[in-house]
Short mmCIF file of C-alpha atoms and ligand atoms in Angstrom, two decimals:
data_model
loop_
_atom_site.label_atom_id
_atom_site.label_comp_id
_atom_site.label_asym_id
_atom_site.label_seq_id
_atom_site.Cartn_x
_atom_site.Cartn_y
_atom_site.Cartn_z
CA MET I 238 0.25 -7.01 14.18
CA PRO I 239 -0.60 -8.03 10.62
CA VAL I 240 -3.92 -8.77 9.01
CA ILE I 241 -3.27 -11.62 6.64
CA ALA I 242 -5.66 -12.56 3.82
CA VAL I 243 -5.24 -16.24 2.84
CA ILE I 244 -6.51 -16.42 -0.77
CA GLY I 245 -7.14 -19.32 -3.14
CA ALA I 246 -4.97 -18.39 -6.20
CA GLN I 247 -6.24 -21.07 -8.53
CA TRP I 248 -9.54 -22.78 -9.17
CA GLY I 249 -10.25 -23.53 -5.49
CA ASP I 250 -9.19 -26.62 -3.37
CA GLU I 251 -5.65 -25.30 -3.11
CA GLY I 252 -5.38 -26.24 0.61
CA LYS I 253 -6.44 -22.90 2.13
CA GLY I 254 -7.92 -24.86 5.16
CA ARG I 255 -4.58 -26.66 5.83
CA VAL I 256 -2.65 -23.22 5.55
CA VAL I 257 -5.18 -21.44 7.85
CA ASP I 258 -5.08 -24.38 10.40
CA LEU I 259 -1.25 -23.91 10.52
CA LEU I 260 -1.27 -20.17 10.86
CA ALA I 261 -4.21 -20.04 13.26
CA GLU I 262 -1.68 -21.47 15.84
CA LYS I 263 -0.45 -17.90 16.17
CA ALA I 264 -3.67 -16.08 15.27
CA ASP I 265 -6.06 -14.33 17.49
CA VAL I 266 -9.04 -14.04 15.15
CA VAL I 267 -9.88 -16.00 11.99
CA VAL I 268 -12.62 -14.70 9.62
CA ARG I 269 -14.28 -16.66 6.79
CA PHE I 270 -15.18 -13.93 4.47
CA SER I 271 -17.00 -15.35 1.46
CA GLY I 272 -18.77 -18.50 -0.03
CA GLY I 273 -20.80 -20.90 1.84
CA ASP I 274 -20.89 -24.59 2.43
CA ASN I 275 -19.96 -25.04 -1.28
CA ALA I 276 -16.39 -24.91 0.06
CA GLY I 277 -14.68 -28.04 1.46
CA HIS I 278 -11.66 -27.22 3.57
CA THR I 279 -9.90 -30.42 4.65
CA VAL I 280 -7.76 -30.05 7.86
CA ILE I 281 -5.50 -32.76 9.34
CA ASN I 282 -4.34 -32.16 12.90
CA SER I 283 -4.53 -33.77 16.39
CA TYR I 284 -8.26 -34.03 15.98
CA GLY I 285 -7.81 -36.33 12.89
CA GLU I 286 -9.10 -35.32 9.50
CA SER I 287 -11.92 -32.77 9.45
CA LYS I 288 -13.91 -31.43 6.46
CA LEU I 289 -15.06 -27.96 7.12
CA HIS I 290 -17.55 -26.34 4.84
CA ILE I 291 -18.45 -23.11 6.60
CA VAL I 292 -16.83 -22.90 10.03
CA PRO I 293 -13.44 -20.98 9.74
CA SER I 294 -10.41 -23.39 9.77
CA GLY I 295 -9.03 -21.62 12.75
CA ILE I 296 -11.56 -23.39 15.14
CA PHE I 297 -8.97 -25.97 16.05
CA SER I 298 -6.77 -23.32 17.59
CA PRO I 299 -7.50 -22.99 21.29
CA ARG I 300 -6.94 -19.24 21.24
CA ALA I 301 -8.51 -18.07 18.01
CA VAL I 302 -11.83 -16.33 17.96
CA CYS I 303 -13.64 -17.58 14.65
CA ILE I 304 -15.99 -15.40 12.68
CA ILE I 305 -18.32 -16.19 9.82
CA GLY I 306 -18.24 -12.79 8.19
CA ASN I 307 -20.89 -10.81 6.44
CA GLY I 308 -19.60 -11.84 3.04
CA ALA I 309 -20.29 -15.53 3.70
CA VAL I 310 -23.66 -17.33 3.25
CA VAL I 311 -24.95 -19.66 5.86
CA ASN I 312 -27.17 -22.70 5.58
CA PRO I 313 -28.16 -23.08 9.25
CA GLY I 314 -28.78 -26.90 9.05
CA ALA I 315 -25.37 -27.48 7.49
CA LEU I 316 -23.74 -25.26 10.20
CA PHE I 317 -25.29 -27.15 13.08
CA LYS I 318 -24.23 -30.38 11.52
CA GLU I 319 -20.59 -29.11 11.32
CA ILE I 320 -20.77 -27.74 14.99
CA GLY I 321 -22.05 -31.17 16.00
CA MET I 322 -19.25 -32.93 14.20
CA LEU I 323 -16.52 -30.63 15.90
CA ASN I 324 -18.08 -30.97 19.20
CA GLN I 325 -18.12 -34.76 18.93
CA LYS I 326 -14.32 -34.60 18.38
CA GLY I 327 -13.94 -32.52 21.38
CA VAL I 328 -13.35 -29.13 19.51
CA ASP I 329 -14.51 -26.11 21.42
CA THR I 330 -16.80 -24.01 19.30
CA SER I 331 -17.67 -21.45 21.91
CA ARG I 332 -15.45 -18.98 20.17
CA LEU I 333 -17.48 -19.05 16.97
CA TYR I 334 -19.43 -15.81 16.08
CA ILE I 335 -21.59 -15.10 12.98
CA SER I 336 -22.18 -11.73 11.43
CA ASP I 337 -25.66 -10.55 11.61
CA ARG I 338 -25.26 -9.24 7.99
CA ALA I 339 -24.41 -12.78 6.58
CA HIS I 340 -27.12 -14.06 4.18
CA VAL I 341 -29.11 -17.13 4.84
CA ILE I 342 -29.34 -19.98 2.41
CA MET I 343 -33.01 -20.91 2.23
CA PRO I 344 -34.59 -24.15 1.03
CA TYR I 345 -35.73 -22.43 -2.24
CA HIS I 346 -32.07 -21.42 -3.01
CA ILE I 347 -31.11 -25.08 -2.94
CA LEU I 348 -34.08 -26.06 -4.96
CA LEU I 349 -33.46 -23.44 -7.60
CA ASP I 350 -29.82 -24.27 -7.94
CA ASP I 351 -30.81 -27.84 -8.69
CA LEU I 352 -33.58 -26.88 -11.16
CA GLU I 353 -31.37 -24.20 -12.91
CA GLU I 354 -28.50 -26.76 -13.31
CA THR I 355 -30.64 -29.64 -14.53
CA SER I 356 -32.61 -27.47 -16.97
CA CYS I 357 -29.63 -26.11 -18.87
CA VAL I 358 -27.80 -29.60 -19.49
CA ASP I 359 -25.24 -28.26 -22.01
CA ARG I 360 -24.53 -25.07 -20.23
CA ALA I 361 -24.53 -26.39 -16.66
CA ILE I 362 -21.96 -24.69 -14.46
CA GLY I 363 -21.34 -27.91 -12.54
CA THR I 364 -22.29 -26.22 -9.23
CA THR I 365 -22.18 -27.75 -5.82
CA HIS I 366 -25.97 -27.70 -5.56
CA LYS I 367 -25.77 -25.81 -2.33
CA GLY I 368 -27.92 -22.87 -3.41
CA ILE I 369 -24.94 -20.49 -3.84
CA GLY I 370 -25.87 -18.77 -7.19
CA PRO I 371 -29.52 -18.20 -5.98
CA VAL I 372 -28.62 -16.88 -2.58
CA PHE I 373 -26.04 -14.31 -3.91
CA SER I 374 -28.37 -13.38 -6.73
CA ASP I 375 -31.02 -12.50 -4.00
CA LYS I 376 -28.43 -10.66 -1.91
CA ILE I 377 -27.60 -8.38 -4.91
CA ALA I 378 -31.17 -8.00 -6.09
CA ARG I 379 -32.19 -7.06 -2.47
CA ARG I 380 -34.38 -10.02 -1.85
CA GLY I 381 -32.26 -11.86 0.65
CA ILE I 382 -32.75 -12.78 4.28
CA ARG I 383 -29.85 -12.08 6.60
CA ILE I 384 -28.90 -13.89 9.80
CA GLY I 385 -29.96 -11.07 12.02
CA ASP I 386 -33.42 -11.10 10.32
CA LEU I 387 -34.24 -14.50 11.85
CA LEU I 388 -34.37 -12.89 15.28
CA GLU I 389 -37.11 -10.46 14.34
CA LYS I 390 -40.05 -12.77 14.21
CA GLN I 391 -42.81 -10.45 12.85
CA ALA I 392 -40.64 -8.77 10.34
CA PHE I 393 -39.27 -12.04 9.13
CA ARG I 394 -42.71 -13.41 8.74
CA GLU I 395 -43.68 -10.49 6.46
CA GLN I 396 -40.40 -10.56 4.58
CA LEU I 397 -40.51 -14.34 3.87
CA HIS I 398 -44.21 -14.15 2.94
CA PHE I 399 -43.31 -11.54 0.20
CA ILE I 400 -40.27 -13.38 -1.00
CA LEU I 401 -41.79 -16.86 -1.06
CA GLU I 402 -44.69 -15.75 -3.16
CA GLN I 403 -42.26 -14.77 -5.84
CA LYS I 404 -40.29 -17.86 -5.44
CA ASN I 405 -43.24 -20.12 -5.69
CA LEU I 406 -44.31 -18.54 -9.06
CA ILE I 407 -40.85 -19.30 -10.38
CA LEU I 408 -40.98 -22.81 -9.05
CA THR I 409 -44.47 -23.60 -10.33
CA LYS I 410 -44.67 -21.55 -13.60
CA ILE I 411 -41.14 -21.81 -14.91
CA TYR I 412 -40.10 -25.18 -13.63
CA GLY I 413 -43.44 -26.97 -13.07
CA ALA I 414 -42.33 -27.82 -9.52
CA SER I 415 -44.47 -27.91 -6.39
CA PRO I 416 -44.71 -24.78 -4.40
CA LEU I 417 -42.98 -24.52 -0.97
CA LEU I 418 -45.09 -24.26 2.15
CA PHE I 419 -44.68 -20.92 4.07
CA GLU I 420 -45.49 -22.11 7.65
CA LYS I 421 -43.08 -24.96 7.51
CA ILE I 422 -40.11 -22.78 6.39
CA TYR I 423 -41.12 -20.03 8.82
CA GLU I 424 -41.27 -22.24 11.88
CA GLU I 425 -38.00 -24.01 10.91
CA TYR I 426 -36.08 -20.73 10.30
CA VAL I 427 -37.46 -19.01 13.43
CA GLU I 428 -36.20 -22.07 15.39
CA TYR I 429 -32.88 -21.80 13.72
CA GLY I 430 -32.78 -18.11 14.75
CA LYS I 431 -33.32 -19.05 18.38
CA ARG I 432 -30.43 -21.60 18.09
CA LEU I 433 -28.17 -19.27 16.33
CA SER I 434 -28.79 -16.29 18.57
CA PRO I 435 -25.72 -16.91 20.90
CA TYR I 436 -23.48 -16.76 17.93
CA ILE I 437 -24.88 -13.81 16.15
CA CYS I 438 -23.25 -10.35 16.61
CA GLU I 439 -21.98 -7.14 15.13
CA THR I 440 -18.69 -8.79 14.05
CA THR I 441 -17.19 -5.55 12.59
CA ALA I 442 -17.15 -4.10 16.12
CA MET I 443 -15.37 -7.20 17.37
CA LEU I 444 -12.79 -6.87 14.49
CA ASP I 445 -12.30 -3.22 15.24
CA GLU I 446 -11.51 -3.94 18.81
CA ALA I 447 -9.15 -6.77 17.90
CA LEU I 448 -7.21 -4.49 15.50
CA ARG I 449 -6.95 -1.70 17.99
CA ALA I 450 -5.54 -4.25 20.56
CA GLY I 451 -2.88 -5.26 17.90
CA LYS I 452 -4.24 -8.85 17.53
CA LEU I 453 -3.25 -11.08 14.55
CA VAL I 454 -6.17 -11.59 12.15
CA LEU I 455 -6.48 -14.01 9.44
CA LEU I 456 -9.05 -13.63 6.64
CA GLU I 457 -9.83 -17.01 5.16
CA GLY I 458 -10.99 -17.12 1.49
CA ALA I 459 -13.07 -19.83 -0.06
CA GLN I 460 -12.90 -21.06 -3.66
CA GLY I 461 -10.24 -19.52 -5.76
CA THR I 462 -9.45 -16.40 -7.85
CA LEU I 463 -10.16 -18.22 -11.14
CA LEU I 464 -13.71 -18.87 -9.81
CA ASP I 465 -14.21 -15.25 -8.81
CA PRO I 466 -17.31 -13.57 -10.45
CA ASP I 467 -15.22 -10.64 -11.85
CA PHE I 468 -11.88 -12.22 -12.62
CA GLY I 469 -12.57 -15.97 -12.93
CA THR I 470 -13.54 -17.93 -16.00
CA TYR I 471 -17.07 -16.27 -16.15
CA PRO I 472 -19.72 -17.78 -16.17
CA TYR I 473 -18.02 -20.90 -14.99
CA GLY I 474 -17.21 -19.78 -11.43
CA THR I 475 -18.82 -19.19 -8.25
CA SER I 476 -21.02 -16.25 -6.98
CA SER I 477 -19.03 -14.44 -4.25
CA SER I 478 -15.73 -12.62 -4.47
CA SER I 479 -12.93 -15.02 -3.64
CA ILE I 480 -10.12 -12.45 -4.21
CA ALA I 481 -8.13 -10.23 -1.83
CA GLY I 482 -10.44 -7.39 -2.43
CA GLY I 483 -13.31 -9.53 -1.36
CA ALA I 484 -11.52 -10.12 2.04
CA SER I 485 -12.18 -6.42 2.89
CA ILE I 486 -15.84 -6.35 1.75
CA GLY I 487 -16.71 -9.79 3.29
CA SER I 488 -15.24 -9.01 6.68
CA GLY I 489 -15.76 -5.19 7.18
CA ILE I 490 -11.99 -4.63 7.59
CA SER I 491 -10.69 -1.58 5.72
CA PRO I 492 -8.36 -2.51 2.74
CA ASN I 493 -5.64 -0.35 4.33
CA LYS I 494 -5.50 -2.69 7.29
CA ILE I 495 -4.73 -5.76 5.33
CA THR I 496 -0.92 -6.05 5.47
CA LYS I 497 -0.33 -9.39 3.80
CA VAL I 498 -1.95 -11.41 1.05
CA LEU I 499 -0.88 -15.04 1.02
CA GLY I 500 -1.71 -16.86 -2.24
CA VAL I 501 -2.40 -20.45 -1.87
CA PHE I 502 -1.30 -22.49 -4.91
CA LYS I 503 -1.13 -26.19 -5.42
CA ALA I 504 2.15 -27.25 -7.00
CA TYR I 505 0.08 -28.19 -9.96
CA CYS I 506 -3.55 -27.39 -10.98
CA THR I 507 -6.97 -28.84 -10.33
CA ARG I 508 -10.40 -27.78 -11.16
CA VAL I 509 -13.84 -29.21 -10.52
CA GLY I 510 -16.96 -28.46 -12.46
CA SER I 511 -17.21 -27.17 -16.08
CA GLY I 512 -15.25 -24.53 -17.92
CA PRO I 513 -11.90 -24.24 -19.61
CA MET I 514 -8.64 -25.45 -17.95
CA PRO I 515 -5.78 -25.18 -20.53
CA THR I 516 -3.33 -27.46 -18.76
CA GLU I 517 -5.70 -30.26 -17.97
CA LEU I 518 -4.19 -33.65 -18.38
CA LYS I 519 -6.71 -36.10 -19.81
CA ASP I 520 -4.04 -38.86 -19.70
CA GLU I 521 -2.16 -41.18 -17.37
CA THR I 522 -0.18 -38.46 -15.70
CA GLY I 523 -3.48 -36.53 -14.90
CA ASP I 524 -4.90 -39.96 -13.42
CA LEU I 525 -1.67 -40.48 -11.51
CA ILE I 526 -1.93 -37.09 -9.93
CA ARG I 527 -5.59 -37.52 -9.10
CA GLU I 528 -5.08 -40.90 -7.53
CA ARG I 529 -1.81 -40.06 -5.70
CA ALA I 530 -3.35 -36.86 -4.21
CA HIS I 531 -6.83 -38.26 -3.86
CA GLU I 532 -8.25 -35.31 -5.86
CA TYR I 533 -11.98 -35.77 -5.23
CA GLY I 534 -14.08 -32.96 -4.13
CA ALA I 535 -14.41 -32.57 -0.34
CA THR I 536 -18.05 -31.27 -0.73
CA THR I 537 -19.41 -33.28 -3.65
CA GLY I 538 -16.95 -36.20 -3.96
CA ARG I 539 -16.67 -35.35 -7.75
CA PRO I 540 -13.15 -36.35 -9.28
CA ARG I 541 -11.16 -33.10 -9.88
CA ARG I 542 -9.64 -32.36 -13.23
CA CYS I 543 -5.81 -32.34 -12.82
CA GLY I 544 -3.05 -30.69 -14.86
CA TRP I 545 0.35 -28.90 -14.87
CA PHE I 546 0.84 -25.62 -13.01
CA ASP I 547 -0.49 -22.83 -15.12
CA ALA I 548 1.87 -19.86 -14.64
CA VAL I 549 -0.04 -17.62 -17.02
CA ALA I 550 -3.12 -17.99 -14.82
CA ALA I 551 -0.92 -17.74 -11.65
CA HIS I 552 0.61 -14.50 -12.80
CA PHE I 553 -2.76 -13.03 -13.51
CA SER I 554 -3.81 -14.20 -10.17
CA HIS I 555 -0.96 -12.39 -8.53
CA ARG I 556 -1.82 -9.23 -10.40
CA ILE I 557 -5.36 -9.19 -9.20
CA ASN I 558 -4.48 -10.00 -5.53
CA GLY I 559 -1.05 -8.49 -5.01
CA PHE I 560 0.34 -11.46 -3.28
CA THR I 561 3.02 -10.81 -0.77
CA GLY I 562 3.95 -14.37 -0.73
CA MET I 563 2.65 -17.89 -1.75
CA ALA I 564 2.09 -21.03 0.06
CA LEU I 565 2.71 -23.95 -2.33
CA THR I 566 0.65 -27.02 -1.26
CA ARG I 567 0.79 -30.70 -2.12
CA PHE I 568 4.38 -30.36 -3.30
CA ASP I 569 5.10 -33.97 -2.41
CA ILE I 570 2.55 -35.23 -4.94
CA LEU I 571 5.06 -34.53 -7.72
CA ASP I 572 7.75 -36.64 -5.98
CA THR I 573 7.38 -39.60 -8.39
CA LEU I 574 7.12 -37.87 -11.72
CA PRO I 575 10.01 -38.27 -14.16
CA VAL I 576 9.23 -34.95 -15.90
CA ILE I 577 7.33 -31.93 -14.63
CA LYS I 578 5.95 -29.13 -16.77
CA ILE I 579 4.95 -25.45 -16.18
CA CYS I 580 2.85 -23.68 -18.67
CA THR I 581 4.40 -20.30 -19.50
CA GLY I 582 2.37 -19.18 -22.33
CA TYR I 583 -0.59 -20.09 -24.58
CA LYS I 584 -0.77 -20.62 -28.30
CA VAL I 585 -4.02 -19.36 -29.76
CA ASP I 586 -5.05 -18.57 -33.39
CA GLY I 587 -1.32 -18.91 -34.41
CA LYS I 588 -0.07 -16.47 -31.85
CA THR I 589 1.57 -16.89 -28.47
CA ILE I 590 0.05 -14.79 -25.57
CA ASN I 591 1.25 -14.60 -22.04
CA ASP I 592 -1.80 -12.94 -20.48
CA PHE I 593 -4.93 -14.82 -19.11
CA PRO I 594 -7.87 -13.98 -21.35
CA ALA I 595 -11.15 -12.82 -20.15
CA SER I 596 -13.01 -14.66 -22.83
CA ILE I 597 -13.70 -18.32 -22.15
CA ALA I 598 -14.26 -18.81 -25.80
CA MET I 599 -10.54 -17.81 -26.27
CA LEU I 600 -9.36 -19.59 -23.24
CA GLY I 601 -10.89 -22.82 -24.49
CA LYS I 602 -8.88 -22.59 -27.59
CA CYS I 603 -5.51 -21.89 -25.81
CA VAL I 604 -2.92 -24.50 -26.20
CA PRO I 605 -0.32 -24.44 -23.42
CA VAL I 606 3.36 -23.72 -24.10
CA TYR I 607 5.37 -25.74 -21.58
CA GLU I 608 8.76 -25.54 -19.88
CA GLU I 609 9.95 -28.93 -18.81
CA PHE I 610 11.74 -29.82 -15.77
CA PRO I 611 13.35 -33.16 -14.74
CA GLY I 612 11.53 -34.62 -11.77
CA TRP I 613 13.44 -35.11 -8.51
CA ARG I 614 12.09 -38.63 -7.88
CA ALA I 615 12.67 -38.58 -4.16
CA ALA I 616 10.37 -38.40 -1.19
CA THR I 617 10.10 -34.83 0.21
CA CYS I 618 7.44 -35.60 2.91
CA ASP I 619 10.18 -35.54 5.64
CA VAL I 620 12.04 -32.47 4.53
CA ARG I 621 11.71 -29.49 6.76
CA LYS I 622 14.27 -27.01 5.35
CA PHE I 623 14.24 -25.63 1.97
CA ASN I 624 17.96 -26.29 1.38
CA ASP I 625 17.40 -29.98 2.17
CA LEU I 626 15.09 -30.36 -0.87
CA PRO I 627 16.57 -32.15 -3.86
CA SER I 628 18.11 -29.58 -6.24
CA ALA I 629 15.54 -30.26 -8.93
CA ALA I 630 12.81 -29.56 -6.46
CA LYS I 631 14.46 -26.25 -5.36
CA LYS I 632 14.71 -25.33 -9.04
CA TYR I 633 10.99 -25.92 -9.59
CA VAL I 634 10.06 -23.72 -6.63
CA LYS I 635 12.44 -20.93 -7.74
CA ARG I 636 11.14 -20.98 -11.19
CA LEU I 637 7.55 -20.78 -9.89
CA GLU I 638 8.50 -17.77 -7.77
CA GLU I 639 9.94 -16.08 -10.94
CA LEU I 640 6.97 -16.70 -13.08
CA VAL I 641 4.32 -15.87 -10.41
CA GLY I 642 6.21 -12.89 -9.29
CA CYS I 643 6.38 -13.39 -5.62
CA PRO I 644 8.33 -15.47 -3.05
CA ALA I 645 7.15 -18.70 -1.68
CA ASN I 646 6.71 -18.45 2.00
CA LEU I 647 5.63 -22.02 2.75
CA VAL I 648 6.08 -25.20 0.83
CA CYS I 649 3.70 -28.00 2.00
CA VAL I 650 5.16 -31.60 1.73
CA GLY I 651 2.27 -33.52 3.30
CA PRO I 652 -1.10 -32.94 5.00
CA ALA I 653 0.12 -32.69 8.66
CA ARG I 654 0.89 -29.28 10.10
CA GLU I 655 4.59 -30.16 10.71
CA GLN I 656 4.98 -31.30 7.05
CA THR I 657 5.68 -27.60 6.04
CA ILE I 658 8.84 -25.94 4.97
CA GLU I 659 8.93 -22.29 5.88
CA LYS I 660 11.04 -20.82 3.16
CA SER I 661 10.40 -17.33 4.35
CA PRO I 662 8.06 -16.03 7.08
CA ALA I 663 4.49 -16.00 6.18
CA ILE I 664 3.39 -13.92 9.22
P1 LIG Y 992 -21.22 -23.11 -6.72
O1 LIG Y 992 -20.27 -22.17 -5.90
O2 LIG Y 992 -21.75 -24.18 -5.97
O3 LIG Y 992 -22.30 -22.32 -7.52
O4 LIG Y 992 -20.43 -23.74 -8.03
C1 LIG Y 992 -19.87 -22.94 -9.13
C2 LIG Y 992 -18.49 -23.47 -9.49
O5 LIG Y 992 -17.58 -23.27 -8.43
C3 LIG Y 992 -18.51 -24.95 -9.81
O6 LIG Y 992 -17.56 -25.21 -10.97
C4 LIG Y 992 -18.01 -25.52 -8.64
O7 LIG Y 992 -17.33 -26.83 -8.81
C5 LIG Y 992 -16.95 -24.48 -8.17
N1 LIG Y 992 -16.71 -24.55 -6.73
C6 LIG Y 992 -17.52 -24.04 -5.74
N2 LIG Y 992 -16.93 -24.22 -4.60
C7 LIG Y 992 -15.79 -24.84 -4.73
C8 LIG Y 992 -14.59 -25.12 -3.84
O8 LIG Y 992 -14.73 -25.08 -2.73
N3 LIG Y 992 -13.64 -25.74 -4.55
C9 LIG Y 992 -13.55 -25.97 -5.87
N4 LIG Y 992 -14.51 -25.52 -6.68
C10 LIG Y 992 -15.58 -24.96 -6.16
#
């Protein structure tokens, strides 16, 4: 049975939740391997519309075991809120497990995220203010607190004491903020530890057992390749690995066990937060896409920047991830447009380039070179077979396949599970 990594191929919000929800009907295990509640995975199914931030999108499947992996970070308060929302809808969360190695988002992480962002006005990243940068910084600096630590009361007390002293110095001396109170945080997080204990386990052993039994495992990414700390538009990105390589690190599944990598692309591009986006449309077409697709952040409600499909960035994304196929989402959003464009190169300093630059200074100067396509101007939301799409729509998909360099497995023509064209098998 395959292990399939489902990866955001652009700047996040590509519809990974929707794709995972669909594939999870056949999956035995779904692992969220990176990020935290900065993510917003919108899923529409028989339970209505749900916005998931940290619980894997496989939770709606009655058979899939869902794991929050070691590579993810957990805000316990936000997690319990999400579990409560799911239970209220009648979704069974008893198959949810959390790696004892996942790091905990603490109150000082959220506070520092706020203070860092507001203190560097011109250079703000435009984060989600969920404490993501600070918690992953602490993980790498070996000052983090892991989920399993919450169960060891005395050791946790000493650890928190040591860390909070340092954090309070930063809060008071650098930012002039009030210090945080040790006892309050300690009591609150010990209590979280108690409530989390039924979910906490050594998830790599569970996964090993599942793989030995030939189970189908999905590795659910968060954010997107162009927000990855190594390959994204650094520093305008997130703080955990959102690429296929990160799926192995963030789950504890060996890279040689991952058999497929499904890249999730929107049929156009969006980005939320600061940083360059060469194909951004600051015009009526951009507004039209935003309103038609309701492109507002699922976590922060911020309007997303919208633009044409950037095949230079997409090809780079394929190089980094080695996609075996792609899921093209929100295809129906393009249905009304008279002309559709794909960016196939960039003009910069008098030259045309076809590679995605590492430097954001250079990316910021890139002017897109476009190929134009006539729009199909017909509703695709009821189409279920690729051959039934209007011919202009088929041409658009085929050109994207050529430019990205991998086949389209799925073309999504609406938010519901059944609004999916399976052009070639994704599993
Ligand atoms: P952070 O992950 O909250 O630190 O935010 C860093 C950057 O990543 C900001 O530009 C955010 O807007 C962006 N970002 C974080 N999570 C998501 C997501 O789930 N979708 C899209 N953008 C995201």
